[in-house]
């Protein structure tokens, strides 16, 4: 689970109270933990720091506080949220970036957020938090890999890996056509007259003909894809009257987005009633699955 801390002075907290409430609500619904830094105490152990500033803040005071807390945000994800106030002093976020980078060697999220005096929409807060949380999860994964050599990464990639599944069908041709047309799966070869081997992006799956089977409730297979591919496949499936959409873990049948505003998913049945889940990774998977990064080394 990702954990964030907000860092600000009392005056800024009052000005940004509406944003802070929206941020806390959005983080809670997505399963993130968020807290406020306490004056004159070290920062708690967190994955990301959200610095709230306004044009009226004293740069010297903010700079001194960031310098004192540099151990707490070193090698962490940091984002600056600034309240825009008409002509009240000069923005302090740019000088603060220099302090953050120099003393904390942190990773500054490039997409900061400007909060107007009239507030910011909940949708904008949700979108911004989704981006920052992905950034923080990637940095958290990087920290977990500190000291991992190329040699040890190669050994890690050689650990046993799930290689294939065997699904059942009443019609070999219809099942092959379904997985080929929806996912681009490729026919490899036959294993006798009643079984074929297909391949999808390096993963093999066997399709075996059988006349007597029923998949139990809750049984399904999952296919991970990029968010845009989840949407594309969902649109394709929804347009086919012969494919049954099912609810799965979503609020209703059809394409849906998870509470972290990152995961997306759609559930539907193949020609034999096997539920197929197509989804993009949630934040928890991004931050804990070292294989997602090691495969790129």
XYZ file of C-alpha atoms in Angstrom:
297
model
C 0.000 0.000 0.000
C 1.278 3.462 -0.883
C 1.660 6.003 1.901
C 1.897 9.770 1.401
C 2.472 12.759 3.659
C 1.438 16.370 3.077
C 3.918 19.055 4.091
C 2.759 22.666 4.515
C 2.600 25.648 6.834
C -0.507 26.440 8.846
C -1.527 29.368 6.646
C -1.316 27.313 3.475
C -3.285 24.476 5.056
C -6.130 26.888 5.765
C -6.088 28.203 2.189
C -5.964 24.702 0.729
C -8.402 23.048 3.143
C -10.860 22.187 0.346
C -8.139 20.551 -1.727
C -6.804 18.641 1.289
C -10.279 17.263 2.027
C -10.676 16.124 -1.584
C -7.179 14.607 -1.568
C -7.848 12.660 1.638
C -11.177 11.383 0.321
C -9.700 10.330 -3.021
C -6.723 8.614 -1.366
C -8.966 6.735 1.064
C -11.233 5.411 -1.700
C -8.180 4.207 -3.627
C -6.727 2.433 -0.595
C -3.796 4.830 -0.028
C -2.680 6.042 3.385
C -2.153 9.787 3.710
C -1.173 11.896 6.725
C 0.031 15.398 7.485
C 3.556 16.200 8.620
C 3.797 17.352 12.230
C 5.763 20.509 12.983
C 9.199 19.979 14.562
C 9.126 16.184 14.100
C 10.813 13.979 11.458
C 8.778 12.882 8.471
C 7.204 9.424 8.886
C 8.276 6.594 6.598
C 6.334 7.262 3.392
C 6.517 6.637 -0.351
C 5.698 10.170 -1.451
C 5.676 13.732 -0.140
C 3.143 16.341 -1.296
C 4.429 19.856 -0.620
C 1.624 22.448 -0.422
C 2.743 26.027 -1.025
C 1.288 29.438 -1.786
C 2.701 32.648 -3.187
C 2.384 34.216 0.266
C 4.601 31.624 1.966
C 8.010 32.647 3.236
C 10.619 30.967 1.052
C 13.202 31.161 3.832
C 10.894 29.354 6.274
C 9.897 26.676 3.774
C 13.478 26.211 2.642
C 14.686 25.791 6.220
C 12.006 23.225 6.986
C 12.728 21.210 3.850
C 16.421 21.252 4.666
C 15.721 19.951 8.170
C 13.526 17.144 6.838
C 15.726 16.101 3.914
C 16.358 12.614 5.344
C 12.608 11.953 5.211
C 12.170 12.538 1.495
C 15.544 11.354 0.170
C 15.029 9.029 -2.816
C 11.260 9.501 -2.524
C 8.661 10.838 -4.933
C 7.799 14.497 -4.289
C 5.141 16.709 -5.848
C 4.482 20.410 -5.368
C 0.908 21.685 -5.184
C 0.621 25.474 -5.359
C -2.282 27.741 -4.555
C -2.554 30.520 -7.131
C -3.298 33.878 -5.576
C -3.602 36.964 -7.710
C -0.369 38.912 -7.398
C 0.413 37.937 -3.802
C 4.167 37.697 -3.797
C 6.299 35.518 -6.052
C 5.770 31.748 -6.538
C 8.174 29.778 -4.375
C 7.842 26.344 -6.010
C 10.764 26.755 -8.437
C 13.357 27.694 -5.764
C 12.019 24.864 -3.606
C 12.732 22.362 -6.372
C 16.407 23.279 -6.161
C 16.378 22.689 -2.402
C 14.571 19.351 -2.760
C 16.953 18.070 -5.414
C 20.117 19.346 -3.750
C 19.534 18.141 -0.210
C 17.179 15.212 -0.619
C 18.187 13.808 -4.014
C 14.487 13.075 -4.452
C 12.377 12.471 -7.556
C 10.129 15.417 -8.365
C 6.905 14.558 -10.152
C 6.964 16.701 -13.307
C 3.207 17.329 -13.339
C 2.601 19.665 -10.413
C -0.857 20.932 -9.593
C -2.154 24.502 -9.449
C -5.142 25.048 -7.206
C -7.203 28.162 -7.988
C -8.626 30.206 -5.136
C -12.044 28.931 -6.220
C -10.849 25.357 -5.688
C -10.214 22.400 -7.952
C -12.631 19.778 -9.213
C -12.692 16.297 -7.603
C -12.035 14.828 -11.044
C -8.850 16.865 -11.415
C -7.678 15.770 -7.966
C -8.390 12.119 -8.801
C -6.528 12.331 -12.116
C -3.547 14.086 -10.538
C -3.353 11.596 -7.651
C -3.518 8.661 -10.071
C -0.506 10.014 -11.955
C 1.479 10.832 -8.829
C 0.712 7.429 -7.274
C 2.032 5.604 -10.356
C 5.153 7.758 -10.223
C 5.594 7.041 -6.494
C 5.057 3.296 -7.037
C 7.759 3.225 -9.713
C 10.191 5.033 -7.390
C 9.291 2.634 -4.578
C 10.107 -0.285 -6.876
C 13.382 1.359 -7.825
C 14.318 1.686 -4.143
C 13.577 -2.019 -3.664
C 16.043 -2.791 -6.458
C 18.887 -0.653 -5.144
C 22.014 -2.782 -5.037
C 20.555 -5.421 -7.364
C 23.242 -6.203 -9.927
C 22.624 -7.215 -13.523
C 23.836 -10.702 -12.591
C 21.384 -11.101 -9.712
C 18.598 -9.678 -11.873
C 19.383 -12.331 -14.479
C 19.170 -15.051 -11.820
C 15.853 -13.626 -10.626
C 14.455 -13.809 -14.150
C 15.363 -17.518 -14.299
C 13.124 -18.473 -11.396
C 10.272 -20.877 -12.259
C 7.547 -19.152 -14.211
C 3.965 -20.132 -14.946
C 4.042 -21.301 -18.565
C 0.609 -22.414 -19.764
C -2.977 -23.273 -18.962
C -5.333 -25.858 -20.450
C -8.869 -24.705 -21.210
C -11.769 -26.806 -22.436
C -14.066 -26.348 -25.398
C -16.902 -28.068 -27.194
C -15.777 -26.675 -30.561
C -12.058 -26.393 -31.301
C -12.503 -24.189 -34.348
C -14.859 -21.739 -32.639
C -12.598 -21.427 -29.589
C -9.495 -20.822 -31.695
C -11.303 -18.184 -33.726
C -12.465 -16.405 -30.553
C -8.992 -16.072 -29.016
C -7.448 -15.205 -32.368
C -9.957 -12.443 -33.172
C -10.242 -10.894 -29.700
C -6.627 -11.163 -28.544
C -4.542 -11.900 -31.638
C -3.538 -15.326 -30.304
C -1.522 -17.470 -32.714
C -2.039 -21.135 -33.544
C 1.153 -23.137 -32.943
C 0.445 -26.849 -33.446
C -1.875 -29.745 -32.665
C -1.393 -32.164 -29.789
C -3.443 -34.959 -31.292
C -6.866 -34.574 -32.887
C -8.583 -33.035 -29.822
C -6.066 -30.472 -28.572
C -4.287 -27.437 -30.032
C -1.559 -25.191 -28.648
C -1.936 -21.439 -29.087
C 0.410 -18.635 -28.044
C -0.322 -15.119 -26.808
C 2.641 -12.787 -26.305
C 4.928 -15.561 -25.066
C 2.336 -17.444 -22.995
C 1.101 -20.820 -24.249
C -2.394 -22.081 -23.685
C -3.842 -25.409 -24.687
C -7.409 -25.735 -25.936
C -8.780 -29.233 -25.448
C -12.033 -30.532 -26.879
C -14.431 -32.061 -24.367
C -18.140 -32.747 -24.423
C -18.833 -32.912 -20.690
C -17.679 -30.021 -18.486
C -18.988 -26.993 -16.584
C -16.754 -24.219 -15.290
C -17.473 -23.553 -11.584
C -18.660 -20.144 -10.394
C -15.774 -17.747 -9.839
C -13.382 -19.663 -12.099
C -11.763 -17.400 -14.682
C -8.535 -16.563 -16.477
C -6.896 -13.143 -16.412
C -5.104 -11.367 -19.256
C -3.084 -8.264 -18.386
C -2.927 -5.451 -20.925
C -2.177 -1.756 -21.196
C -5.115 0.508 -20.250
C -5.701 1.553 -23.850
C -5.822 -2.104 -24.922
C -8.302 -2.925 -22.164
C -10.541 -0.164 -23.521
C -10.080 -1.332 -27.121
C -10.920 -4.953 -26.278
C -13.889 -3.865 -24.140
C -15.283 -1.836 -27.044
C -14.791 -4.759 -29.417
C -16.502 -7.212 -27.082
C -19.404 -4.855 -26.334
C -20.079 -4.513 -30.067
C -20.393 -8.301 -30.526
C -23.894 -9.537 -29.637
C -22.602 -13.103 -29.389
C -20.261 -12.341 -26.470
C -21.698 -12.229 -22.945
C -20.402 -9.463 -20.661
C -20.316 -10.378 -16.964
C -19.891 -8.357 -13.785
C -16.728 -9.940 -12.373
C -15.273 -7.683 -9.663
C -16.696 -4.553 -11.248
C -19.775 -2.572 -10.249
C -21.658 -3.808 -13.348
C -21.007 -5.770 -16.557
C -18.763 -3.882 -18.951
C -15.624 -1.778 -18.907
C -14.837 -0.067 -15.606
C -12.060 1.764 -13.803
C -10.847 0.828 -10.333
C -10.958 3.119 -7.289
C -7.241 3.928 -7.680
C -8.067 5.503 -11.067
C -5.292 3.330 -12.530
C -6.648 -0.202 -12.896
C -9.161 -0.852 -15.672
C -10.967 -4.112 -16.405
C -13.658 -5.879 -18.370
C -15.058 -9.407 -17.890
C -16.752 -11.559 -20.511
C -17.317 -15.213 -21.447
C -15.626 -17.205 -24.168
C -17.783 -19.485 -26.379
C -17.800 -22.189 -23.686
C -18.714 -20.014 -20.717
C -15.176 -19.530 -19.381
C -14.955 -16.045 -17.853
C -12.053 -13.985 -19.218
C -10.830 -10.957 -17.279
C -8.864 -8.353 -19.227
C -7.269 -5.784 -16.933
C -4.502 -3.252 -16.494
C -2.285 -3.356 -13.410
C -3.448 -1.693 -10.215
C -1.065 0.393 -8.125
C -0.463 -2.485 -5.690
C 0.816 -4.665 -8.542
C 3.052 -1.929 -9.916
C 4.663 -1.300 -6.524
C 5.152 -4.957 -5.504
C 5.797 -6.929 -8.694
C 9.558 -6.691 -9.178
C 9.261 -8.873 -12.266
C 7.584 -6.006 -14.126
C 10.849 -4.067 -13.805
C 13.382 -6.905 -13.872
C 12.081 -8.037 -17.256
C 13.302 -4.718 -18.630
C 16.887 -5.063 -17.319
